[in-house]
């Protein structure tokens, strides 16, 4: 047994403790939602790691078998969510094989497409307009992505990442303004 094993385990535990459990859980949930979107869109397979993509593909059929109490197809995707959560919790910074998302392949265009899904339909008597969700949801998605960068040890100031983080600030401000305009228009 390595004489430094206990010290290394304690160091790893301390490094994990820099983020509160509740925040870590929120970040995991945000990243799982993003991974589901990447999988379900079917157009961004090069962003999910090949190992994660293969595991998701293998449990996807399992999720399609799940039924609600009324016998309808379940949309919970619980098996895929479990695989995605395990992949986030299994990140080893130094081992890129354990990174669930290939962050160097992630571009602003792809992430902004994901953020564009943060909308809801407002039911009114004669129409059903669609409005943007609150700024807090956009901030949460960006914080979750930032957490992933931190866990994977990927720098935000290189290549696609630099453009992504530079444009995200402007996108969030513009989206916040647009959402306020939409809500004001609806009264």
mmCIF file with all atom_site columns, N, CA and C in Angstrom, residues 72-143:
data_model
loop_
_atom_site.group_PDB
_atom_site.id
_atom_site.type_symbol
_atom_site.label_atom_id
_atom_site.label_alt_id
_atom_site.label_comp_id
_atom_site.label_asym_id
_atom_site.label_entity_id
_atom_site.label_seq_id
_atom_site.pdbx_PDB_ins_code
_atom_site.Cartn_x
_atom_site.Cartn_y
_atom_site.Cartn_z
_atom_site.occupancy
_atom_site.B_iso_or_equiv
_atom_site.pdbx_formal_charge
_atom_site.auth_seq_id
_atom_site.auth_comp_id
_atom_site.auth_asym_id
_atom_site.auth_atom_id
_atom_site.pdbx_PDB_model_num
ATOM 1   N N  . UNK A 1 72  ? -48.471 4.908  -21.136 1.00 0.00 ? 72  UNK A N  1
ATOM 2   C CA . UNK A 1 72  ? -47.852 5.706  -22.197 1.00 0.00 ? 72  UNK A CA 1
ATOM 3   C C  . UNK A 1 72  ? -46.337 5.671  -22.057 1.00 0.00 ? 72  UNK A C  1
ATOM 4   N N  . UNK A 1 73  ? -45.629 6.015  -23.119 1.00 0.00 ? 73  UNK A N  1
ATOM 5   C CA . UNK A 1 73  ? -44.166 6.069  -23.077 1.00 0.00 ? 73  UNK A CA 1
ATOM 6   C C  . UNK A 1 73  ? -43.720 7.139  -22.093 1.00 0.00 ? 73  UNK A C  1
ATOM 7   N N  . UNK A 1 74  ? -42.773 6.780  -21.247 1.00 0.00 ? 74  UNK A N  1
ATOM 8   C CA . UNK A 1 74  ? -42.238 7.731  -20.281 1.00 0.00 ? 74  UNK A CA 1
ATOM 9   C C  . UNK A 1 74  ? -41.220 8.643  -20.967 1.00 0.00 ? 74  UNK A C  1
ATOM 10  N N  . UNK A 1 75  ? -41.209 9.899  -20.590 1.00 0.00 ? 75  UNK A N  1
ATOM 11  C CA . UNK A 1 75  ? -40.251 10.842 -21.160 1.00 0.00 ? 75  UNK A CA 1
ATOM 12  C C  . UNK A 1 75  ? -39.165 11.222 -20.154 1.00 0.00 ? 75  UNK A C  1
ATOM 13  N N  . UNK A 1 76  ? -39.077 10.506 -19.044 1.00 0.00 ? 76  UNK A N  1
ATOM 14  C CA . UNK A 1 76  ? -38.148 10.881 -17.975 1.00 0.00 ? 76  UNK A CA 1
ATOM 15  C C  . UNK A 1 76  ? -36.686 10.635 -18.344 1.00 0.00 ? 76  UNK A C  1
ATOM 16  N N  . UNK A 1 77  ? -36.422 9.701  -19.218 1.00 0.00 ? 77  UNK A N  1
ATOM 17  C CA . UNK A 1 77  ? -35.062 9.342  -19.629 1.00 0.00 ? 77  UNK A CA 1
ATOM 18  C C  . UNK A 1 77  ? -34.181 9.057  -18.407 1.00 0.00 ? 77  UNK A C  1
ATOM 19  N N  . UNK A 1 78  ? -34.720 8.340  -17.442 1.00 0.00 ? 78  UNK A N  1
ATOM 20  C CA . UNK A 1 78  ? -34.016 8.104  -16.182 1.00 0.00 ? 78  UNK A CA 1
ATOM 21  C C  . UNK A 1 78  ? -32.713 7.333  -16.356 1.00 0.00 ? 78  UNK A C  1
ATOM 22  N N  . UNK A 1 79  ? -32.655 6.393  -17.278 1.00 0.00 ? 79  UNK A N  1
ATOM 23  C CA . UNK A 1 79  ? -31.426 5.625  -17.483 1.00 0.00 ? 79  UNK A CA 1
ATOM 24  C C  . UNK A 1 79  ? -30.331 6.505  -18.078 1.00 0.00 ? 79  UNK A C  1
ATOM 25  N N  . UNK A 1 80  ? -30.702 7.330  -19.041 1.00 0.00 ? 80  UNK A N  1
ATOM 26  C CA . UNK A 1 80  ? -29.720 8.240  -19.642 1.00 0.00 ? 80  UNK A CA 1
ATOM 27  C C  . UNK A 1 80  ? -29.248 9.246  -18.603 1.00 0.00 ? 80  UNK A C  1
ATOM 28  N N  . UNK A 1 81  ? -30.169 9.745  -17.798 1.00 0.00 ? 81  UNK A N  1
ATOM 29  C CA . UNK A 1 81  ? -29.797 10.695 -16.735 1.00 0.00 ? 81  UNK A CA 1
ATOM 30  C C  . UNK A 1 81  ? -28.813 10.064 -15.756 1.00 0.00 ? 81  UNK A C  1
ATOM 31  N N  . UNK A 1 82  ? -29.034 8.806  -15.399 1.00 0.00 ? 82  UNK A N  1
ATOM 32  C CA . UNK A 1 82  ? -28.138 8.105  -14.468 1.00 0.00 ? 82  UNK A CA 1
ATOM 33  C C  . UNK A 1 82  ? -26.745 7.950  -15.069 1.00 0.00 ? 82  UNK A C  1
ATOM 34  N N  . UNK A 1 83  ? -26.681 7.615  -16.356 1.00 0.00 ? 83  UNK A N  1
ATOM 35  C CA . UNK A 1 83  ? -25.385 7.482  -17.030 1.00 0.00 ? 83  UNK A CA 1
ATOM 36  C C  . UNK A 1 83  ? -24.675 8.833  -17.089 1.00 0.00 ? 83  UNK A C  1
ATOM 37  N N  . UNK A 1 84  ? -25.424 9.886  -17.408 1.00 0.00 ? 84  UNK A N  1
ATOM 38  C CA . UNK A 1 84  ? -24.832 11.224 -17.482 1.00 0.00 ? 84  UNK A CA 1
ATOM 39  C C  . UNK A 1 84  ? -24.327 11.670 -16.115 1.00 0.00 ? 84  UNK A C  1
ATOM 40  N N  . UNK A 1 85  ? -25.111 11.432 -15.068 1.00 0.00 ? 85  UNK A N  1
ATOM 41  C CA . UNK A 1 85  ? -24.697 11.815 -13.703 1.00 0.00 ? 85  UNK A CA 1
ATOM 42  C C  . UNK A 1 85  ? -23.429 11.059 -13.299 1.00 0.00 ? 85  UNK A C  1
ATOM 43  N N  . UNK A 1 86  ? -23.392 9.768  -13.592 1.00 0.00 ? 86  UNK A N  1
ATOM 44  C CA . UNK A 1 86  ? -22.204 8.969  -13.260 1.00 0.00 ? 86  UNK A CA 1
ATOM 45  C C  . UNK A 1 86  ? -20.974 9.470  -14.018 1.00 0.00 ? 86  UNK A C  1
ATOM 46  N N  . UNK A 1 87  ? -21.179 9.911  -15.256 1.00 0.00 ? 87  UNK A N  1
ATOM 47  C CA . UNK A 1 87  ? -20.038 10.401 -16.038 1.00 0.00 ? 87  UNK A CA 1
ATOM 48  C C  . UNK A 1 87  ? -19.499 11.711 -15.465 1.00 0.00 ? 87  UNK A C  1
ATOM 49  N N  . UNK A 1 88  ? -20.383 12.558 -14.945 1.00 0.00 ? 88  UNK A N  1
ATOM 50  C CA . UNK A 1 88  ? -19.932 13.813 -14.320 1.00 0.00 ? 88  UNK A CA 1
ATOM 51  C C  . UNK A 1 88  ? -19.196 13.513 -13.021 1.00 0.00 ? 88  UNK A C  1
ATOM 52  N N  . UNK A 1 89  ? -19.744 12.610 -12.245 1.00 0.00 ? 89  UNK A N  1
ATOM 53  C CA . UNK A 1 89  ? -19.113 12.269 -10.960 1.00 0.00 ? 89  UNK A CA 1
ATOM 54  C C  . UNK A 1 89  ? -17.814 11.491 -11.146 1.00 0.00 ? 89  UNK A C  1
ATOM 55  N N  . UNK A 1 90  ? -17.637 10.903 -12.316 1.00 0.00 ? 90  UNK A N  1
ATOM 56  C CA . UNK A 1 90  ? -16.428 10.124 -12.577 1.00 0.00 ? 90  UNK A CA 1
ATOM 57  C C  . UNK A 1 90  ? -15.309 10.903 -13.252 1.00 0.00 ? 90  UNK A C  1
ATOM 58  N N  . UNK A 1 91  ? -15.453 12.209 -13.346 1.00 0.00 ? 91  UNK A N  1
ATOM 59  C CA . UNK A 1 91  ? -14.428 13.017 -14.005 1.00 0.00 ? 91  UNK A CA 1
ATOM 60  C C  . UNK A 1 91  ? -13.125 12.972 -13.210 1.00 0.00 ? 91  UNK A C  1
ATOM 61  N N  . UNK A 1 92  ? -12.058 12.666 -13.911 1.00 0.00 ? 92  UNK A N  1
ATOM 62  C CA . UNK A 1 92  ? -10.703 12.774 -13.374 1.00 0.00 ? 92  UNK A CA 1
ATOM 63  C C  . UNK A 1 92  ? -10.026 13.839 -14.236 1.00 0.00 ? 92  UNK A C  1
ATOM 64  N N  . UNK A 1 93  ? -9.676  14.946 -13.616 1.00 0.00 ? 93  UNK A N  1
ATOM 65  C CA . UNK A 1 93  ? -9.168  16.107 -14.348 1.00 0.00 ? 93  UNK A CA 1
ATOM 66  C C  . UNK A 1 93  ? -8.056  15.738 -15.317 1.00 0.00 ? 93  UNK A C  1
ATOM 67  N N  . UNK A 1 94  ? -7.121  14.946 -14.878 1.00 0.00 ? 94  UNK A N  1
ATOM 68  C CA . UNK A 1 94  ? -5.947  14.619 -15.688 1.00 0.00 ? 94  UNK A CA 1
ATOM 69  C C  . UNK A 1 94  ? -6.229  13.618 -16.800 1.00 0.00 ? 94  UNK A C  1
ATOM 70  N N  . UNK A 1 95  ? -7.366  12.933 -16.756 1.00 0.00 ? 95  UNK A N  1
ATOM 71  C CA . UNK A 1 95  ? -7.694  11.883 -17.725 1.00 0.00 ? 95  UNK A CA 1
ATOM 72  C C  . UNK A 1 95  ? -8.833  12.351 -18.634 1.00 0.00 ? 95  UNK A C  1
ATOM 73  N N  . UNK A 1 96  ? -8.508  12.808 -19.838 1.00 0.00 ? 96  UNK A N  1
ATOM 74  C CA . UNK A 1 96  ? -9.525  13.328 -20.757 1.00 0.00 ? 96  UNK A CA 1
ATOM 75  C C  . UNK A 1 96  ? -10.529 12.257 -21.180 1.00 0.00 ? 96  UNK A C  1
ATOM 76  N N  . UNK A 1 97  ? -10.180 10.995 -21.021 1.00 0.00 ? 97  UNK A N  1
ATOM 77  C CA . UNK A 1 97  ? -11.107 9.910  -21.350 1.00 0.00 ? 97  UNK A CA 1
ATOM 78  C C  . UNK A 1 97  ? -12.325 9.927  -20.425 1.00 0.00 ? 97  UNK A C  1
ATOM 79  N N  . UNK A 1 98  ? -12.189 10.543 -19.245 1.00 0.00 ? 98  UNK A N  1
ATOM 80  C CA . UNK A 1 98  ? -13.295 10.580 -18.286 1.00 0.00 ? 98  UNK A CA 1
ATOM 81  C C  . UNK A 1 98  ? -14.150 11.831 -18.447 1.00 0.00 ? 98  UNK A C  1
ATOM 82  N N  . UNK A 1 99  ? -13.767 12.756 -19.309 1.00 0.00 ? 99  UNK A N  1
ATOM 83  C CA . UNK A 1 99  ? -14.532 13.988 -19.504 1.00 0.00 ? 99  UNK A CA 1
ATOM 84  C C  . UNK A 1 99  ? -15.765 13.679 -20.357 1.00 0.00 ? 99  UNK A C  1
ATOM 85  N N  . UNK A 1 100 ? -16.971 13.959 -19.856 1.00 0.00 ? 100 UNK A N  1
ATOM 86  C CA . UNK A 1 100 ? -18.192 13.597 -20.578 1.00 0.00 ? 100 UNK A CA 1
ATOM 87  C C  . UNK A 1 100 ? -18.436 14.439 -21.833 1.00 0.00 ? 100 UNK A C  1
ATOM 88  N N  . UNK A 1 101 ? -17.953 15.656 -21.831 1.00 0.00 ? 101 UNK A N  1
ATOM 89  C CA . UNK A 1 101 ? -18.119 16.549 -22.978 1.00 0.00 ? 101 UNK A CA 1
ATOM 90  C C  . UNK A 1 101 ? -16.736 16.972 -23.454 1.00 0.00 ? 101 UNK A C  1
ATOM 91  N N  . UNK A 1 102 ? -16.539 16.956 -24.753 1.00 0.00 ? 102 UNK A N  1
ATOM 92  C CA . UNK A 1 102 ? -15.274 17.422 -25.324 1.00 0.00 ? 102 UNK A CA 1
ATOM 93  C C  . UNK A 1 102 ? -15.404 18.934 -25.442 1.00 0.00 ? 102 UNK A C  1
ATOM 94  N N  . UNK A 1 103 ? -14.973 19.611 -24.396 1.00 0.00 ? 103 UNK A N  1
ATOM 95  C CA . UNK A 1 103 ? -15.196 21.047 -24.284 1.00 0.00 ? 103 UNK A CA 1
ATOM 96  C C  . UNK A 1 103 ? -14.484 21.843 -25.374 1.00 0.00 ? 103 UNK A C  1
ATOM 97  N N  . UNK A 1 104 ? -13.399 21.316 -25.912 1.00 0.00 ? 104 UNK A N  1
ATOM 98  C CA . UNK A 1 104 ? -12.699 22.020 -26.995 1.00 0.00 ? 104 UNK A CA 1
ATOM 99  C C  . UNK A 1 104 ? -13.508 22.005 -28.287 1.00 0.00 ? 104 UNK A C  1
ATOM 100 N N  . UNK A 1 105 ? -14.474 21.087 -28.405 1.00 0.00 ? 105 UNK A N  1
ATOM 101 C CA . UNK A 1 105 ? -15.344 21.038 -29.586 1.00 0.00 ? 105 UNK A CA 1
ATOM 102 C C  . UNK A 1 105 ? -16.608 21.880 -29.416 1.00 0.00 ? 105 UNK A C  1
ATOM 103 N N  . UNK A 1 106 ? -16.884 22.303 -28.185 1.00 0.00 ? 106 UNK A N  1
ATOM 104 C CA . UNK A 1 106 ? -18.085 23.085 -27.909 1.00 0.00 ? 106 UNK A CA 1
ATOM 105 C C  . UNK A 1 106 ? -17.886 24.518 -28.388 1.00 0.00 ? 106 UNK A C  1
ATOM 106 N N  . UNK A 1 107 ? -18.827 24.989 -29.192 1.00 0.00 ? 107 UNK A N  1
ATOM 107 C CA . UNK A 1 107 ? -18.749 26.349 -29.720 1.00 0.00 ? 107 UNK A CA 1
ATOM 108 C C  . UNK A 1 107 ? -19.896 27.190 -29.170 1.00 0.00 ? 107 UNK A C  1
ATOM 109 N N  . UNK A 1 108 ? -19.766 28.489 -29.343 1.00 0.00 ? 108 UNK A N  1
ATOM 110 C CA . UNK A 1 108 ? -20.827 29.399 -28.925 1.00 0.00 ? 108 UNK A CA 1
ATOM 111 C C  . UNK A 1 108 ? -22.116 29.095 -29.682 1.00 0.00 ? 108 UNK A C  1
ATOM 112 N N  . UNK A 1 109 ? -22.012 28.780 -30.955 1.00 0.00 ? 109 UNK A N  1
ATOM 113 C CA . UNK A 1 109 ? -23.198 28.507 -31.774 1.00 0.00 ? 109 UNK A CA 1
ATOM 114 C C  . UNK A 1 109 ? -23.990 27.348 -31.172 1.00 0.00 ? 109 UNK A C  1
ATOM 115 N N  . UNK A 1 110 ? -23.316 26.281 -30.815 1.00 0.00 ? 110 UNK A N  1
ATOM 116 C CA . UNK A 1 110 ? -24.004 25.114 -30.252 1.00 0.00 ? 110 UNK A CA 1
ATOM 117 C C  . UNK A 1 110 ? -24.641 25.465 -28.908 1.00 0.00 ? 110 UNK A C  1
ATOM 118 N N  . UNK A 1 111 ? -23.893 26.122 -28.020 1.00 0.00 ? 111 UNK A N  1
ATOM 119 C CA . UNK A 1 111 ? -24.433 26.431 -26.702 1.00 0.00 ? 111 UNK A CA 1
ATOM 120 C C  . UNK A 1 111 ? -25.565 27.446 -26.795 1.00 0.00 ? 111 UNK A C  1
ATOM 121 N N  . UNK A 1 112 ? -25.478 28.383 -27.713 1.00 0.00 ? 112 UNK A N  1
ATOM 122 C CA . UNK A 1 112 ? -26.576 29.358 -27.853 1.00 0.00 ? 112 UNK A CA 1
ATOM 123 C C  . UNK A 1 112 ? -27.831 28.684 -28.410 1.00 0.00 ? 112 UNK A C  1
ATOM 124 N N  . UNK A 1 113 ? -27.669 27.657 -29.234 1.00 0.00 ? 113 UNK A N  1
ATOM 125 C CA . UNK A 1 113 ? -28.831 26.889 -29.706 1.00 0.00 ? 113 UNK A CA 1
ATOM 126 C C  . UNK A 1 113 ? -29.511 26.199 -28.530 1.00 0.00 ? 113 UNK A C  1
ATOM 127 N N  . UNK A 1 114 ? -28.709 25.682 -27.627 1.00 0.00 ? 114 UNK A N  1
ATOM 128 C CA . UNK A 1 114 ? -29.264 25.065 -26.417 1.00 0.00 ? 114 UNK A CA 1
ATOM 129 C C  . UNK A 1 114 ? -29.994 26.116 -25.585 1.00 0.00 ? 114 UNK A C  1
ATOM 130 N N  . UNK A 1 115 ? -29.380 27.264 -25.379 1.00 0.00 ? 115 UNK A N  1
ATOM 131 C CA . UNK A 1 115 ? -30.008 28.318 -24.577 1.00 0.00 ? 115 UNK A CA 1
ATOM 132 C C  . UNK A 1 115 ? -31.293 28.831 -25.222 1.00 0.00 ? 115 UNK A C  1
ATOM 133 N N  . UNK A 1 116 ? -31.377 28.736 -26.534 1.00 0.00 ? 116 UNK A N  1
ATOM 134 C CA . UNK A 1 116 ? -32.589 29.217 -27.221 1.00 0.00 ? 116 UNK A CA 1
ATOM 135 C C  . UNK A 1 116 ? -33.806 28.354 -26.914 1.00 0.00 ? 116 UNK A C  1
ATOM 136 N N  . UNK A 1 117 ? -33.594 27.205 -26.283 1.00 0.00 ? 117 UNK A N  1
ATOM 137 C CA . UNK A 1 117 ? -34.725 26.345 -25.901 1.00 0.00 ? 117 UNK A CA 1
ATOM 138 C C  . UNK A 1 117 ? -35.343 26.774 -24.573 1.00 0.00 ? 117 UNK A C  1
ATOM 139 N N  . UNK A 1 118 ? -34.755 27.750 -23.912 1.00 0.00 ? 118 UNK A N  1
ATOM 140 C CA . UNK A 1 118 ? -35.237 28.205 -22.606 1.00 0.00 ? 118 UNK A CA 1
ATOM 141 C C  . UNK A 1 118 ? -36.401 29.176 -22.802 1.00 0.00 ? 118 UNK A C  1
ATOM 142 N N  . UNK A 1 119 ? -37.520 28.638 -23.232 1.00 0.00 ? 119 UNK A N  1
ATOM 143 C CA . UNK A 1 119 ? -38.711 29.439 -23.493 1.00 0.00 ? 119 UNK A CA 1
ATOM 144 C C  . UNK A 1 119 ? -39.930 28.692 -22.977 1.00 0.00 ? 119 UNK A C  1
ATOM 145 N N  . UNK A 1 120 ? -41.019 29.422 -22.791 1.00 0.00 ? 120 UNK A N  1
ATOM 146 C CA . UNK A 1 120 ? -42.270 28.770 -22.412 1.00 0.00 ? 120 UNK A CA 1
ATOM 147 C C  . UNK A 1 120 ? -43.424 29.473 -23.102 1.00 0.00 ? 120 UNK A C  1
ATOM 148 N N  . UNK A 1 121 ? -44.526 28.746 -23.236 1.00 0.00 ? 121 UNK A N  1
ATOM 149 C CA . UNK A 1 121 ? -45.728 29.279 -23.859 1.00 0.00 ? 121 UNK A CA 1
ATOM 150 C C  . UNK A 1 121 ? -46.644 29.814 -22.772 1.00 0.00 ? 121 UNK A C  1
ATOM 151 N N  . UNK A 1 122 ? -47.104 31.038 -22.983 1.00 0.00 ? 122 UNK A N  1
ATOM 152 C CA . UNK A 1 122 ? -48.048 31.673 -22.063 1.00 0.00 ? 122 UNK A CA 1
ATOM 153 C C  . UNK A 1 122 ? -49.441 31.495 -22.651 1.00 0.00 ? 122 UNK A C  1
ATOM 154 N N  . UNK A 1 123 ? -50.333 30.947 -21.858 1.00 0.00 ? 123 UNK A N  1
ATOM 155 C CA . UNK A 1 123 ? -51.698 30.728 -22.351 1.00 0.00 ? 123 UNK A CA 1
ATOM 156 C C  . UNK A 1 123 ? -52.547 31.958 -22.052 1.00 0.00 ? 123 UNK A C  1
ATOM 157 N N  . UNK A 1 124 ? -53.109 32.507 -23.105 1.00 0.00 ? 124 UNK A N  1
ATOM 158 C CA . UNK A 1 124 ? -54.036 33.622 -22.988 1.00 0.00 ? 124 UNK A CA 1
ATOM 159 C C  . UNK A 1 124 ? -55.309 33.228 -23.723 1.00 0.00 ? 124 UNK A C  1
ATOM 160 N N  . UNK A 1 125 ? -56.324 34.025 -23.556 1.00 0.00 ? 125 UNK A N  1
ATOM 161 C CA . UNK A 1 125 ? -57.616 33.665 -24.151 1.00 0.00 ? 125 UNK A CA 1
ATOM 162 C C  . UNK A 1 125 ? -57.551 33.459 -25.658 1.00 0.00 ? 125 UNK A C  1
ATOM 163 N N  . UNK A 1 126 ? -56.980 34.406 -26.368 1.00 0.00 ? 126 UNK A N  1
ATOM 164 C CA . UNK A 1 126 ? -57.039 34.353 -27.828 1.00 0.00 ? 126 UNK A CA 1
ATOM 165 C C  . UNK A 1 126 ? -55.728 33.969 -28.499 1.00 0.00 ? 126 UNK A C  1
ATOM 166 N N  . UNK A 1 127 ? -54.659 33.804 -27.728 1.00 0.00 ? 127 UNK A N  1
ATOM 167 C CA . UNK A 1 127 ? -53.370 33.448 -28.335 1.00 0.00 ? 127 UNK A CA 1
ATOM 168 C C  . UNK A 1 127 ? -52.468 32.791 -27.298 1.00 0.00 ? 127 UNK A C  1
ATOM 169 N N  . UNK A 1 128 ? -51.381 32.232 -27.786 1.00 0.00 ? 128 UNK A N  1
ATOM 170 C CA . UNK A 1 128 ? -50.412 31.564 -26.907 1.00 0.00 ? 128 UNK A CA 1
ATOM 171 C C  . UNK A 1 128 ? -48.999 31.991 -27.281 1.00 0.00 ? 128 UNK A C  1
ATOM 172 N N  . UNK A 1 129 ? -48.577 33.180 -26.850 1.00 0.00 ? 129 UNK A N  1
ATOM 173 C CA . UNK A 1 129 ? -47.233 33.642 -27.196 1.00 0.00 ? 129 UNK A CA 1
ATOM 174 C C  . UNK A 1 129 ? -46.149 32.864 -26.451 1.00 0.00 ? 129 UNK A C  1
ATOM 175 N N  . UNK A 1 130 ? -44.962 32.838 -27.035 1.00 0.00 ? 130 UNK A N  1
ATOM 176 C CA . UNK A 1 130 ? -43.809 32.172 -26.434 1.00 0.00 ? 130 UNK A CA 1
ATOM 177 C C  . UNK A 1 130 ? -42.861 33.258 -25.944 1.00 0.00 ? 130 UNK A C  1
ATOM 178 N N  . UNK A 1 131 ? -42.425 33.120 -24.680 1.00 0.00 ? 131 UNK A N  1
ATOM 179 C CA . UNK A 1 131 ? -41.497 34.106 -24.128 1.00 0.00 ? 131 UNK A CA 1
ATOM 180 C C  . UNK A 1 131 ? -40.246 33.407 -23.585 1.00 0.00 ? 131 UNK A C  1
ATOM 181 N N  . UNK A 1 132 ? -39.189 34.174 -23.452 1.00 0.00 ? 132 UNK A N  1
ATOM 182 C CA . UNK A 1 132 ? -37.945 33.676 -22.874 1.00 0.00 ? 132 UNK A CA 1
ATOM 183 C C  . UNK A 1 132 ? -38.104 33.524 -21.373 1.00 0.00 ? 132 UNK A C  1
ATOM 184 N N  . UNK A 1 133 ? -37.404 32.541 -20.839 1.00 0.00 ? 133 UNK A N  1
ATOM 185 C CA . UNK A 1 133 ? -37.431 32.343 -19.397 1.00 0.00 ? 133 UNK A CA 1
ATOM 186 C C  . UNK A 1 133 ? -36.501 33.349 -18.722 1.00 0.00 ? 133 UNK A C  1
ATOM 187 N N  . UNK A 1 134 ? -36.473 33.338 -17.424 1.00 0.00 ? 134 UNK A N  1
ATOM 188 C CA . UNK A 1 134 ? -35.756 34.358 -16.658 1.00 0.00 ? 134 UNK A CA 1
ATOM 189 C C  . UNK A 1 134 ? -34.245 34.272 -16.822 1.00 0.00 ? 134 UNK A C  1
ATOM 190 N N  . UNK A 1 135 ? -33.616 35.373 -16.498 1.00 0.00 ? 135 UNK A N  1
ATOM 191 C CA . UNK A 1 135 ? -32.159 35.495 -16.554 1.00 0.00 ? 135 UNK A CA 1
ATOM 192 C C  . UNK A 1 135 ? -31.496 34.456 -15.654 1.00 0.00 ? 135 UNK A C  1
ATOM 193 N N  . UNK A 1 136 ? -32.136 34.125 -14.546 1.00 0.00 ? 136 UNK A N  1
ATOM 194 C CA . UNK A 1 136 ? -31.574 33.165 -13.594 1.00 0.00 ? 136 UNK A CA 1
ATOM 195 C C  . UNK A 1 136 ? -31.342 31.801 -14.243 1.00 0.00 ? 136 UNK A C  1
ATOM 196 N N  . UNK A 1 137 ? -32.222 31.379 -15.137 1.00 0.00 ? 137 UNK A N  1
ATOM 197 C CA . UNK A 1 137 ? -32.038 30.086 -15.805 1.00 0.00 ? 137 UNK A CA 1
ATOM 198 C C  . UNK A 1 137 ? -30.832 30.114 -16.740 1.00 0.00 ? 137 UNK A C  1
ATOM 199 N N  . UNK A 1 138 ? -30.646 31.227 -17.441 1.00 0.00 ? 138 UNK A N  1
ATOM 200 C CA . UNK A 1 138 ? -29.481 31.358 -18.311 1.00 0.00 ? 138 UNK A CA 1
ATOM 201 C C  . UNK A 1 138 ? -28.202 31.356 -17.468 1.00 0.00 ? 138 UNK A C  1
ATOM 202 N N  . UNK A 1 139 ? -28.231 32.088 -16.353 1.00 0.00 ? 139 UNK A N  1
ATOM 203 C CA . UNK A 1 139 ? -27.075 32.116 -15.459 1.00 0.00 ? 139 UNK A CA 1
ATOM 204 C C  . UNK A 1 139 ? -26.780 30.725 -14.910 1.00 0.00 ? 139 UNK A C  1
ATOM 205 N N  . UNK A 1 140 ? -27.819 29.979 -14.584 1.00 0.00 ? 140 UNK A N  1
ATOM 206 C CA . UNK A 1 140 ? -27.643 28.626 -14.070 1.00 0.00 ? 140 UNK A CA 1
ATOM 207 C C  . UNK A 1 140 ? -26.996 27.705 -15.093 1.00 0.00 ? 140 UNK A C  1
ATOM 208 N N  . UNK A 1 141 ? -27.427 27.796 -16.342 1.00 0.00 ? 141 UNK A N  1
ATOM 209 C CA . UNK A 1 141 ? -26.849 26.959 -17.401 1.00 0.00 ? 141 UNK A CA 1
ATOM 210 C C  . UNK A 1 141 ? -25.382 27.312 -17.619 1.00 0.00 ? 141 UNK A C  1
ATOM 211 N N  . UNK A 1 142 ? -25.075 28.603 -17.585 1.00 0.00 ? 142 UNK A N  1
ATOM 212 C CA . UNK A 1 142 ? -23.688 29.038 -17.778 1.00 0.00 ? 142 UNK A CA 1
ATOM 213 C C  . UNK A 1 142 ? -22.821 28.643 -16.588 1.00 0.00 ? 142 UNK A C  1
ATOM 214 N N  . UNK A 1 143 ? -23.374 28.728 -15.374 1.00 0.00 ? 143 UNK A N  1
ATOM 215 C CA . UNK A 1 143 ? -22.633 28.310 -14.179 1.00 0.00 ? 143 UNK A CA 1
ATOM 216 C C  . UNK A 1 143 ? -22.363 26.805 -14.209 1.00 0.00 ? 143 UNK A C  1
#
